[in-house]
XYZ file of C-alpha atoms in Angstrom:
715
model
C 11.658 39.490 23.826
C 7.893 39.035 23.615
C 8.145 35.315 22.848
C 11.039 32.880 22.410
C 10.598 29.311 21.217
C 12.680 26.744 19.334
C 11.185 27.654 15.947
C 9.847 31.208 16.397
C 10.801 34.364 18.247
C 8.868 37.605 18.586
C 10.819 40.743 19.438
C 10.092 44.457 19.504
C 11.658 46.527 16.719
C 10.482 50.157 16.880
C 7.391 52.244 17.577
C 5.238 49.278 18.609
C 6.242 47.150 15.591
C 7.279 43.552 16.363
C 9.079 40.968 14.277
C 7.761 37.394 14.245
C 10.789 35.444 13.024
C 10.779 31.821 11.835
C 14.124 30.120 12.549
C 13.740 26.410 13.309
C 16.689 25.310 15.438
C 18.754 22.358 14.227
C 17.343 22.502 10.685
C 18.673 24.071 7.489
C 15.160 25.180 6.453
C 11.968 26.348 8.151
C 9.023 23.964 7.955
C 5.682 23.508 9.646
C 6.127 20.544 11.968
C 4.378 20.049 15.319
C 7.020 22.146 17.078
C 6.644 25.103 14.681
C 2.836 25.028 14.899
C 2.963 24.949 18.721
C 5.398 27.879 18.695
C 3.165 29.810 16.293
C 0.165 29.226 18.583
C 2.036 30.685 21.541
C 3.606 33.504 19.514
C 0.196 34.661 18.211
C -1.263 34.504 21.726
C 1.674 36.530 23.085
C 1.203 39.242 20.419
C -2.548 39.320 21.028
C -2.022 39.771 24.792
C 0.478 42.640 24.392
C -1.414 45.923 24.130
C 1.725 47.806 23.068
C 1.925 45.980 19.709
C 0.831 48.176 16.801
C 2.012 46.098 13.837
C 3.767 42.816 12.927
C 6.268 41.873 10.252
C 6.865 38.163 9.604
C 10.421 37.212 8.619
C 12.726 34.217 8.261
C 16.129 33.661 9.824
C 17.104 31.267 7.038
C 17.774 31.558 3.284
C 14.285 30.212 2.614
C 11.088 31.599 4.117
C 9.203 28.344 4.898
C 9.409 25.315 2.581
C 6.010 23.987 3.699
C 4.795 21.235 5.998
C 7.120 18.583 7.419
C 6.222 15.763 5.039
C 7.873 13.138 7.270
C 4.948 13.681 9.674
C 2.354 12.991 6.946
C 2.782 9.204 7.029
C 1.657 8.902 10.661
C -0.878 11.746 10.476
C -2.639 10.270 7.457
C -3.187 7.013 9.377
C -5.289 8.783 12.018
C -9.068 8.255 12.064
C -10.861 10.794 9.862
C -12.394 12.701 12.791
C -9.002 13.109 14.515
C -7.337 14.258 11.298
C -10.097 16.813 10.600
C -9.938 18.077 14.201
C -6.152 18.415 14.055
C -6.356 20.240 10.746
C -8.956 22.704 12.068
C -6.881 23.280 15.203
C -3.881 24.212 13.047
C -6.074 26.429 10.866
C -7.320 28.262 13.976
C -3.740 29.467 14.553
C -3.533 30.952 11.036
C -6.981 32.540 11.405
C -6.120 34.004 14.817
C -2.979 35.516 13.296
C -5.091 36.896 10.441
C -7.573 38.364 12.975
C -4.984 40.267 15.036
C -6.161 43.802 15.732
C -3.045 45.254 14.092
C -1.681 45.258 10.513
C 0.605 42.376 9.477
C 3.178 42.120 6.676
C 5.006 38.977 5.474
C 8.556 39.626 4.210
C 9.186 36.720 1.810
C 12.960 36.386 1.468
C 13.144 32.964 -0.216
C 11.062 29.924 -1.058
C 7.577 30.028 0.501
C 5.701 26.902 -0.523
C 2.607 25.102 0.746
C 2.058 26.018 4.397
C 4.807 28.624 4.028
C 2.823 30.542 1.431
C -0.414 29.931 3.348
C 1.242 31.718 6.295
C 2.012 34.642 3.984
C -1.591 34.750 2.765
C -2.832 35.012 6.358
C -0.927 38.328 6.613
C -2.555 41.544 5.378
C 0.317 42.443 3.029
C 3.097 40.510 1.318
C 6.464 41.921 0.226
C 8.564 39.550 -1.882
C 12.257 39.474 -2.688
C 13.194 39.162 -6.356
C 15.084 36.004 -5.313
C 12.004 34.311 -3.800
C 9.429 31.872 -5.173
C 5.933 31.138 -3.895
C 3.401 28.420 -4.616
C 1.103 25.661 -3.423
C 2.607 22.370 -4.677
C 0.446 19.993 -2.593
C -1.197 18.325 -5.622
C 2.193 16.762 -6.358
C 1.664 14.774 -3.144
C -1.874 13.733 -4.068
C -3.498 16.258 -1.707
C -4.370 19.958 -1.858
C -3.553 22.929 0.434
C -4.763 22.308 3.993
C -3.919 25.521 5.896
C -6.531 27.697 4.171
C -4.884 27.858 0.742
C -8.013 26.911 -1.211
C -9.925 29.591 0.726
C -7.573 32.577 0.753
C -5.903 32.291 -2.673
C -9.066 32.553 -4.850
C -10.243 35.481 -2.702
C -6.877 37.187 -3.225
C -6.135 36.571 -6.919
C -9.433 35.367 -8.405
C -10.691 31.875 -9.174
C -8.995 31.429 -12.568
C -5.538 32.338 -11.285
C -6.000 30.355 -8.063
C -7.076 27.245 -9.971
C -4.013 27.523 -12.203
C -1.675 27.914 -9.221
C -3.203 25.150 -7.110
C -3.968 22.593 -9.862
C -0.500 22.906 -11.443
C 1.387 23.014 -8.142
C 4.003 25.203 -9.813
C 6.479 27.544 -8.110
C 5.968 31.170 -9.134
C 8.611 33.864 -9.497
C 8.221 37.282 -7.906
C 7.181 39.121 -11.089
C 4.433 36.542 -11.794
C 3.154 36.706 -8.220
C 2.997 40.500 -8.410
C 1.211 40.405 -11.762
C -1.769 38.514 -10.286
C -1.599 40.450 -6.963
C -0.610 37.428 -4.888
C 1.947 39.810 -3.380
C 1.788 43.572 -2.936
C 5.369 44.565 -3.679
C 8.597 43.102 -5.066
C 11.979 44.486 -3.999
C 15.660 43.575 -4.129
C 16.731 41.176 -1.357
C 18.644 43.851 0.569
C 15.585 46.128 0.636
C 13.102 43.526 1.925
C 13.138 44.399 5.639
C 12.911 48.129 4.958
C 10.018 47.640 2.522
C 8.105 45.490 5.019
C 8.610 48.084 7.772
C 7.510 50.882 5.450
C 4.278 49.020 4.566
C 3.377 48.267 8.165
C 4.065 51.897 9.203
C 1.798 53.180 6.430
C -0.932 50.817 7.633
C -0.465 51.919 11.271
C -0.682 55.598 10.264
C -3.940 54.990 8.399
C -2.499 55.758 4.974
C -3.304 52.135 4.063
C -6.586 50.565 5.205
C -5.440 47.126 6.333
C -8.919 46.121 7.535
C -10.399 46.742 4.094
C -7.460 44.791 2.577
C -8.171 41.874 4.927
C -11.959 41.745 4.504
C -12.208 39.879 1.122
C -10.342 36.936 2.685
C -13.039 36.703 5.370
C -16.009 36.945 2.993
C -17.547 34.631 0.427
C -16.245 34.759 -3.145
C -17.478 37.772 -5.087
C -18.935 35.835 -8.029
C -22.605 35.425 -8.867
C -24.113 31.998 -9.633
C -23.570 32.216 -13.410
C -19.979 33.466 -13.028
C -19.298 30.633 -10.591
C -20.721 28.025 -12.970
C -18.630 29.310 -15.867
C -15.439 29.548 -13.817
C -15.684 26.180 -12.073
C -17.242 23.908 -14.700
C -14.848 25.060 -17.430
C -11.782 24.674 -15.222
C -12.863 21.256 -13.907
C -13.134 19.884 -17.444
C -9.803 21.326 -18.535
C -7.896 20.273 -15.398
C -9.405 16.759 -15.462
C -8.113 16.384 -19.028
C -4.635 17.554 -18.010
C -4.349 15.570 -14.764
C -5.913 12.332 -16.029
C -8.069 9.906 -14.044
C -5.293 8.688 -11.741
C -4.542 12.044 -10.082
C -7.735 13.264 -8.368
C -6.245 16.091 -6.258
C -6.298 18.953 -8.836
C -9.995 18.447 -9.646
C -10.886 17.889 -5.977
C -9.208 21.224 -5.167
C -11.493 22.982 -7.677
C -14.559 21.212 -6.261
C -13.562 22.356 -2.772
C -13.163 25.996 -3.869
C -16.567 25.703 -5.553
C -18.276 24.170 -2.479
C -16.833 26.885 -0.235
C -17.493 29.788 -2.629
C -20.649 30.978 -0.849
C -19.249 30.710 2.682
C -17.151 33.031 4.790
C -13.632 32.041 5.823
C -14.331 29.842 8.848
C -17.016 27.695 7.212
C -14.968 27.544 3.991
C -11.990 26.220 5.971
C -14.213 23.433 7.358
C -15.076 22.459 3.771
C -11.361 22.463 2.896
C -10.486 20.298 5.924
C -13.099 17.649 5.062
C -11.867 17.395 1.461
C -8.216 17.411 2.548
C -8.771 14.387 4.800
C -10.650 12.547 2.043
C -7.631 12.956 -0.277
C -5.104 12.161 2.469
C -6.683 8.714 2.819
C -6.290 7.776 -0.864
C -3.676 5.301 -2.088
C -2.517 7.996 -4.526
C -1.587 10.352 -1.663
C 0.143 7.537 0.215
C 2.157 6.620 -2.892
C 3.106 10.201 -3.800
C 4.060 11.102 -0.216
C 6.130 7.904 -0.126
C 7.674 8.897 -3.438
C 8.692 12.285 -2.034
C 10.287 10.667 1.022
C 12.069 8.094 -1.168
C 13.415 10.905 -3.349
C 14.742 12.631 -0.209
C 16.400 9.355 0.808
C 17.941 9.077 -2.658
C 19.349 12.612 -2.426
C 20.739 11.930 1.046
C 22.479 8.751 -0.133
C 23.951 10.565 -3.132
C 25.207 13.342 -0.839
C 27.020 10.781 1.322
C 29.441 10.203 -1.580
C 30.474 13.872 -1.767
C 33.494 13.550 0.559
C 35.092 10.800 -1.540
C 34.365 12.354 -4.933
C 36.981 14.024 -7.100
C 35.962 17.229 -8.828
C 35.086 16.879 -12.506
C 36.325 20.000 -14.308
C 36.502 18.457 -17.781
C 34.577 15.443 -19.059
C 34.592 13.489 -22.316
C 32.091 11.313 -24.132
C 33.205 8.598 -26.567
C 30.723 8.101 -29.378
C 28.668 11.058 -30.541
C 25.311 10.464 -32.244
C 21.993 11.023 -30.443
C 23.069 9.509 -27.101
C 26.526 11.097 -27.073
C 25.066 14.443 -28.132
C 22.486 14.186 -25.347
C 25.177 13.474 -22.743
C 27.349 16.310 -24.082
C 24.391 18.719 -23.991
C 23.459 17.766 -20.410
C 27.035 18.179 -19.191
C 27.585 21.507 -20.968
C 24.241 23.089 -20.048
C 24.916 22.287 -16.371
C 28.362 23.850 -16.481
C 30.894 21.059 -17.089
C 32.868 21.404 -20.368
C 33.031 18.175 -22.349
C 34.987 16.691 -25.258
C 32.811 14.755 -27.717
C 34.808 12.216 -29.715
C 33.717 10.050 -32.601
C 35.653 8.263 -35.327
C 33.311 9.658 -37.988
C 32.581 13.280 -38.882
C 28.914 12.314 -39.461
C 28.699 11.092 -35.859
C 30.193 14.355 -34.597
C 27.720 16.342 -36.650
C 24.810 14.258 -35.396
C 25.912 14.837 -31.787
C 26.307 18.584 -32.326
C 22.937 18.777 -34.060
C 21.295 17.008 -31.109
C 22.911 19.399 -28.602
C 22.014 22.451 -30.733
C 18.411 21.296 -31.099
C 18.009 20.793 -27.329
C 19.618 24.143 -26.523
C 17.478 25.866 -29.143
C 14.317 24.503 -27.526
C 15.377 25.946 -24.168
C 15.887 29.355 -25.793
C 12.441 29.138 -27.462
C 10.828 28.426 -24.086
C 12.659 31.326 -22.446
C 14.638 29.000 -20.166
C 17.982 30.018 -21.684
C 19.316 33.222 -23.224
C 20.989 33.107 -26.650
C 24.234 34.116 -24.922
C 23.977 31.161 -22.522
C 23.189 28.868 -25.467
C 26.381 30.000 -27.196
C 28.302 29.454 -23.953
C 26.946 25.891 -23.625
C 27.715 25.073 -27.276
C 31.246 26.379 -26.832
C 31.618 24.056 -23.832
C 31.169 21.056 -26.192
C 34.445 20.452 -28.026
C 34.007 18.010 -30.928
C 37.008 15.943 -31.941
C 37.988 12.897 -33.988
C 41.246 12.455 -32.049
C 42.300 11.833 -28.453
C 44.399 15.036 -28.406
C 43.143 16.571 -25.116
C 42.130 13.393 -23.318
C 45.159 13.700 -21.028
C 43.293 16.497 -19.194
C 39.901 14.867 -18.608
C 38.621 13.831 -15.173
C 35.943 11.409 -16.410
C 35.236 9.682 -19.733
C 31.772 8.323 -20.551
C 31.945 5.585 -23.202
C 28.782 5.524 -25.337
C 29.727 3.401 -28.355
C 27.730 0.533 -29.878
C 26.299 -2.064 -27.419
C 28.786 -4.802 -28.260
C 31.141 -6.149 -25.545
C 34.138 -6.686 -27.841
C 33.927 -3.215 -29.405
C 33.410 -1.624 -25.994
C 36.380 -3.484 -24.477
C 38.592 -2.407 -27.375
C 37.580 1.274 -27.054
C 37.878 1.241 -23.248
C 41.373 -0.286 -23.337
C 42.432 2.267 -25.941
C 41.201 5.282 -23.982
C 42.659 3.989 -20.689
C 46.130 4.314 -22.199
C 45.520 7.976 -23.106
C 43.991 9.445 -19.942
C 45.567 10.291 -16.581
C 46.048 7.371 -14.199
C 43.456 8.816 -11.804
C 40.828 9.545 -14.500
C 37.526 7.722 -14.110
C 36.177 5.749 -17.078
C 32.472 4.937 -17.146
C 30.478 2.881 -19.642
C 26.987 3.903 -20.723
C 26.093 0.259 -21.346
C 22.470 -0.666 -20.726
C 22.901 -4.430 -20.235
C 26.533 -5.626 -20.470
C 28.274 -6.656 -17.249
C 30.681 -3.995 -15.920
C 32.941 -6.693 -14.449
C 33.136 -8.324 -17.898
C 34.044 -5.024 -19.594
C 36.612 -4.312 -16.853
C 38.590 -7.410 -17.857
C 40.083 -5.373 -20.724
C 41.463 -2.704 -18.343
C 44.691 -2.355 -16.370
C 43.027 -0.098 -13.769
C 39.575 -1.690 -13.213
C 39.286 0.180 -9.908
C 38.797 3.404 -11.934
C 35.991 1.905 -14.020
C 32.230 1.739 -13.420
C 28.940 1.932 -15.287
C 27.086 5.186 -15.918
C 23.839 4.221 -17.608
C 21.825 7.148 -18.988
C 18.268 6.673 -20.207
C 16.971 7.923 -23.530
C 16.207 10.750 -24.147
C 19.028 11.910 -21.867
C 17.702 15.457 -21.347
C 14.298 14.217 -20.145
C 14.971 11.073 -18.121
C 16.064 11.874 -14.550
C 17.726 8.552 -13.711
C 21.367 7.571 -14.056
C 22.343 4.080 -12.883
C 25.880 4.113 -11.460
C 27.051 0.502 -11.596
C 29.672 -0.956 -9.285
C 31.783 -3.746 -10.825
C 33.713 -6.361 -8.813
C 36.854 -4.179 -8.700
C 35.331 -0.667 -8.841
C 36.680 1.659 -6.135
C 34.505 3.876 -3.935
C 36.313 6.903 -5.417
C 35.155 5.929 -8.909
C 31.561 5.504 -7.674
C 31.620 8.733 -5.665
C 33.061 10.792 -8.539
C 30.527 9.396 -11.015
C 27.633 10.023 -8.605
C 28.830 13.619 -8.076
C 29.105 14.184 -11.844
C 25.591 12.772 -12.396
C 24.223 15.113 -9.707
C 26.041 18.056 -11.274
C 24.342 17.143 -14.572
C 20.986 17.504 -12.815
C 20.322 13.759 -12.660
C 19.154 11.437 -9.869
C 21.851 8.759 -9.514
C 21.090 5.318 -8.060
C 24.091 3.140 -7.210
C 23.543 -0.522 -8.143
C 25.677 -3.633 -8.144
C 26.644 -5.411 -11.342
C 24.461 -8.029 -13.011
C 22.997 -8.422 -16.528
C 20.641 -5.488 -17.095
C 21.560 -3.951 -13.707
C 18.348 -2.800 -11.993
C 16.050 -1.181 -14.542
C 16.530 -3.412 -17.592
C 16.686 -6.537 -15.452
C 13.209 -5.614 -14.165
C 11.880 -4.331 -17.501
C 12.556 -7.480 -19.521
C 10.325 -9.757 -17.402
C 7.573 -7.171 -18.043
C 8.250 -7.500 -21.771
C 8.292 -11.283 -21.228
C 4.737 -11.112 -19.874
C 3.766 -9.050 -22.918
C 5.343 -11.619 -25.278
C 3.286 -14.386 -23.609
C 0.078 -12.442 -24.147
C 0.785 -11.812 -27.837
C 1.709 -15.491 -28.275
C -1.670 -16.332 -26.708
C -3.444 -14.357 -29.427
C -4.182 -11.215 -27.386
C -4.311 -8.041 -29.500
C -1.298 -5.845 -28.674
C -3.369 -2.677 -29.231
C -5.720 -3.829 -26.472
C -2.741 -4.638 -24.215
C -1.355 -1.123 -24.764
C -4.708 0.466 -23.887
C -5.063 -1.596 -20.695
C -1.546 -0.813 -19.491
C -1.884 2.894 -20.321
C -5.134 2.950 -18.335
C -3.201 1.243 -15.510
C -0.939 4.293 -15.553
C 2.066 3.595 -17.795
C 2.964 6.534 -20.077
C 2.867 4.136 -23.040
C 1.863 0.526 -23.518
C 4.470 -2.235 -24.017
C 4.121 -2.508 -27.828
C 4.509 1.242 -28.234
C 7.403 1.270 -25.741
C 9.167 -1.501 -27.675
C 8.785 0.532 -30.872
C 10.327 3.570 -29.136
C 13.194 1.513 -27.669
C 13.805 -0.174 -31.031
C 13.260 -3.821 -31.922
C 16.996 -4.364 -32.485
C 17.811 -2.969 -29.023
C 15.019 -5.020 -27.453
C 16.125 -8.164 -29.295
C 19.734 -7.737 -28.147
C 18.713 -6.903 -24.563
C 16.386 -9.908 -24.411
C 19.249 -12.200 -25.499
C 21.610 -10.741 -22.859
C 18.983 -11.240 -20.151
C 18.208 -14.780 -21.358
C 21.891 -15.656 -21.102
C 22.159 -14.060 -17.646
C 18.991 -15.589 -16.178
C 18.215 -18.654 -18.329
C 16.012 -20.299 -15.668
C 13.295 -17.660 -16.038
C 14.130 -15.289 -18.930
C 15.027 -17.732 -21.692
C 12.185 -18.522 -24.114
C 12.759 -21.455 -26.451
C 9.939 -20.313 -28.733
C 10.128 -17.432 -31.174
C 8.318 -14.339 -29.908
C 6.807 -11.182 -31.391
C 10.164 -9.395 -31.027
C 11.891 -12.121 -33.096
C 9.215 -11.946 -35.790
C 9.343 -8.140 -36.095
C 13.151 -8.020 -35.907
C 13.466 -10.602 -38.701
C 10.936 -8.623 -40.782
C 13.076 -5.477 -40.295
C 10.214 -3.770 -38.452
C 12.493 -2.004 -35.961
C 9.993 0.517 -34.583
C 10.183 4.286 -34.785
C 13.748 4.247 -36.118
C 12.614 2.907 -39.500
C 8.935 3.875 -39.342
C 7.378 0.461 -38.696
C 7.259 -1.933 -35.756
C 4.144 -3.058 -33.935
C 2.697 0.180 -35.318
C 3.560 2.258 -38.370
C 4.741 5.845 -37.883
C 3.913 9.034 -39.754
C 5.226 12.512 -38.973
C 2.684 14.825 -37.336
C 2.490 18.621 -37.757
C 5.235 19.123 -35.161
C 7.573 16.747 -36.973
C 7.208 14.002 -34.377
C 6.445 10.344 -35.212
C 2.767 9.509 -34.600
C 1.716 5.863 -34.327
C -0.850 4.391 -36.682
C -2.407 0.917 -36.407
C -1.042 -1.155 -39.299
C -3.119 -4.218 -40.252
C -0.190 -5.780 -42.162
C 1.649 -6.518 -38.909
C -0.831 -9.306 -38.089
C 0.600 -11.367 -40.940
C 4.097 -10.986 -39.452
C 2.870 -11.980 -35.980
C 0.696 -14.911 -37.079
C 3.499 -17.579 -36.880
C 4.259 -16.756 -33.231
C 0.653 -17.026 -32.001
C 0.652 -20.528 -30.461
C -2.781 -20.520 -28.807
C -5.959 -18.477 -28.456
C -6.423 -17.620 -24.784
C -9.338 -15.647 -23.373
C -8.033 -13.083 -20.893
C -9.635 -10.303 -18.876
C -8.129 -6.824 -18.538
C -7.113 -7.838 -15.013
C -5.284 -10.863 -16.448
C -3.393 -8.572 -18.830
C -2.228 -6.430 -15.907
C -1.206 -9.479 -13.871
C 0.592 -11.185 -16.788
C 2.872 -8.137 -16.986
C 3.048 -6.686 -13.478
C 3.669 -9.897 -11.531
C 6.999 -10.724 -13.261
C 8.114 -7.068 -13.068
C 7.352 -6.904 -9.336
C 8.931 -10.278 -8.560
C 12.127 -9.347 -10.407
C 12.283 -6.113 -8.380
C 11.987 -8.234 -5.218
C 14.855 -10.425 -6.469
C 17.021 -7.355 -7.150
C 16.506 -6.256 -3.551
C 17.168 -9.752 -2.193
C 20.278 -10.139 -4.389
C 21.527 -6.753 -3.113
C 21.693 -5.357 -6.652
C 20.057 -2.350 -5.022
C 20.336 -1.506 -1.334
C 16.863 -0.274 -0.392
C 13.236 -0.555 -1.468
C 13.194 3.218 -1.997
C 16.096 3.063 -4.479
C 14.489 0.176 -6.359
C 11.168 1.974 -6.714
C 12.684 5.350 -7.605
C 14.832 3.634 -10.241
C 11.694 2.296 -11.937
C 9.791 5.579 -11.681
C 12.675 7.712 -12.955
C 14.026 5.164 -15.441
C 11.013 3.592 -17.181
C 8.070 5.744 -16.122
C 6.514 3.322 -13.623
C 3.200 5.023 -12.694
C 4.173 7.468 -9.895
C 0.723 7.351 -8.294
C 1.342 3.634 -7.649
C 4.649 4.427 -5.922
C 6.929 1.818 -7.537
C 6.884 -1.983 -7.768
C 7.539 -2.696 -4.080
C 5.064 -0.083 -2.866
C 2.573 -1.578 -5.344
C 3.055 -4.978 -3.659
C 2.525 -3.298 -0.274
C -0.684 -1.656 -1.538
C -2.069 -5.074 -2.518
C -0.639 -6.701 0.632
C 2.408 -8.988 0.517
C 0.379 -12.107 1.389
C -2.313 -11.182 -1.132
C 0.321 -10.547 -3.833
C 1.931 -13.951 -3.196
C -1.488 -15.608 -3.484
C -2.139 -13.698 -6.730
C 1.227 -14.767 -8.197
C 0.490 -18.387 -7.275
C -2.620 -18.260 -9.481
C -0.327 -17.665 -12.479
C 2.492 -19.993 -11.351
C 1.854 -22.379 -14.264
C 3.271 -19.681 -16.578
C 6.777 -20.479 -15.295
C 9.521 -19.282 -12.907
C 8.976 -15.560 -13.686
C 5.642 -15.851 -11.859
C 6.857 -17.788 -8.822
C 7.509 -15.836 -5.586
C 10.855 -16.213 -3.824
C 11.120 -18.101 -0.534
C 11.927 -14.851 1.284
C 8.820 -13.132 -0.106
C 6.701 -16.062 1.091
C 8.337 -15.652 4.514
C 7.479 -11.926 4.511
C 3.888 -12.822 3.623
C 3.665 -15.358 6.451
C 5.066 -12.833 8.967
C 2.802 -9.971 7.854
C 5.814 -7.866 6.778
C 5.906 -5.000 4.285
C 8.636 -3.332 2.218
C 7.803 0.070 3.748
C 7.014 0.619 7.423
């Protein structure tokens, strides 16, 4: 053994060839943490000092190659002073460069996922052989940063600027055939041939058949583009990427600027340019939010996994109520491998549900994400029915009928008498209390909420709602089914609106106040979209539907009358009474016309002002900052209340629920992280400025205590 550490070993194989093997002890995956980097430093030094070494292959002892950096270390690292962070980054880069500069040929054998630092390790080798089962990429922009172990330097020199910009700015994972096409790897082989192929390459380089020094040289030199070619490549891509990323995500454009700045330097100077830009991004609030988001998502997955032991297997599911929502649920279940019965009392409902599932499956086929054979298989896994014939065999039933407590209770009681005693029944209600609905059931312990968000196939969140009598088995089984459907489940306790809608309606309440104060809703939409929301509140209300919003508002007002009841008529009342229901009937705050792709496009409709005129009670001058505060303060305070009331267990779950459920701007990290970014004391002081607007704007006693004690929701 030439070197043996806790993350890396180096052993002799044959004829002077050694294997540098990544196998981080105590972990299911390899990652670049402090331990791995220290091991790599010593392993490279040991190889360099051994004159008998003629070639190196780099392998992994796990199913993945290296998943990237240990992101849990980012939080502390990014707090370091700039000079320390730059120095640490350059020290790590020196290890990769020293490996690259070894006086012998090197080959990376990529057996599985090689992302971020994992792929940067591969690029430091002279040759790369990739398994057909592997994926490679540089996803750092998804964390608000860009590659920091030489990725912005080596990749454009390997595959050209255009390809490198696409890979780095998109952060996508690339399959073997795509990596080979752009020459990011040198060969692709079946998994069982990987080791042999890597050995063959290194032997050919040792024998002189392959000139590894010539292969290495472009990575050490400046980019081979003249001034005009550089201008065309970089200026065009900066404009395009800026348009795609938007103003709130600087990392993709900063990555291009860094490649451009370093274009006329050799490797070592180029890496210094990369390190300086990396640290600049690491210090942004966007990076802090997106890194926090990643860690919160990991926490969410871990919590969901904790339910696995108590969960019953779902081999057959059922959805009650077809239509768009039922069809979406049926599609999601079937496409992820769980057969499902889709029941409706009307043939038209069944047809609508089947049409929805067919449309979604067809789109996947068009995009090459599903074969026609797999589409047929998924469609066959959806069994439409107008009777309860096979319900005796189902493991879970998702009720998705009209949002009316009496109708839901009637349907739930009916189905309970037709399923097995151990079958789980879940309601897809968006606002109605689970404990209230459970009053109609003989086995309330087998009942919980399973709230999907529309459109089902796109929205990652599922709220799993625990009623007063819900058993842990019911929760665990529903969580496991949601995960199997490819969703991110968050377990919440019962209350009107649960987590997401309880928090969303105070946001709409702030919007209603603004419109009643004579503020133009088009302006409000523009301000909130600039803030980072995917759509402004008026547009969102049109998408949700005025009838749904009207009903939800009434449920919330009944549940929380002290702060959510409004004695005056609002814009929602006016539009609902005028039958302007939003996209569903082509007119709401906006009017809707079909675009070329057959999708509803919003158009400003002057006639709506006449409808809104009776609910404008004053003319108030507000700044754009006021608009943001009118809406964000009540949303944030209600999220705080949900945490304090134990509707949700952790700050991470609350924030991820809002990001996955209603599109809270990810770069702001969620409502509680947003409060942290302002400062808890500063947020309380800000809310107090608007306290005259009523209880929705008044901080809780516990939040005031946190402010006084200098506490935060995270860290």
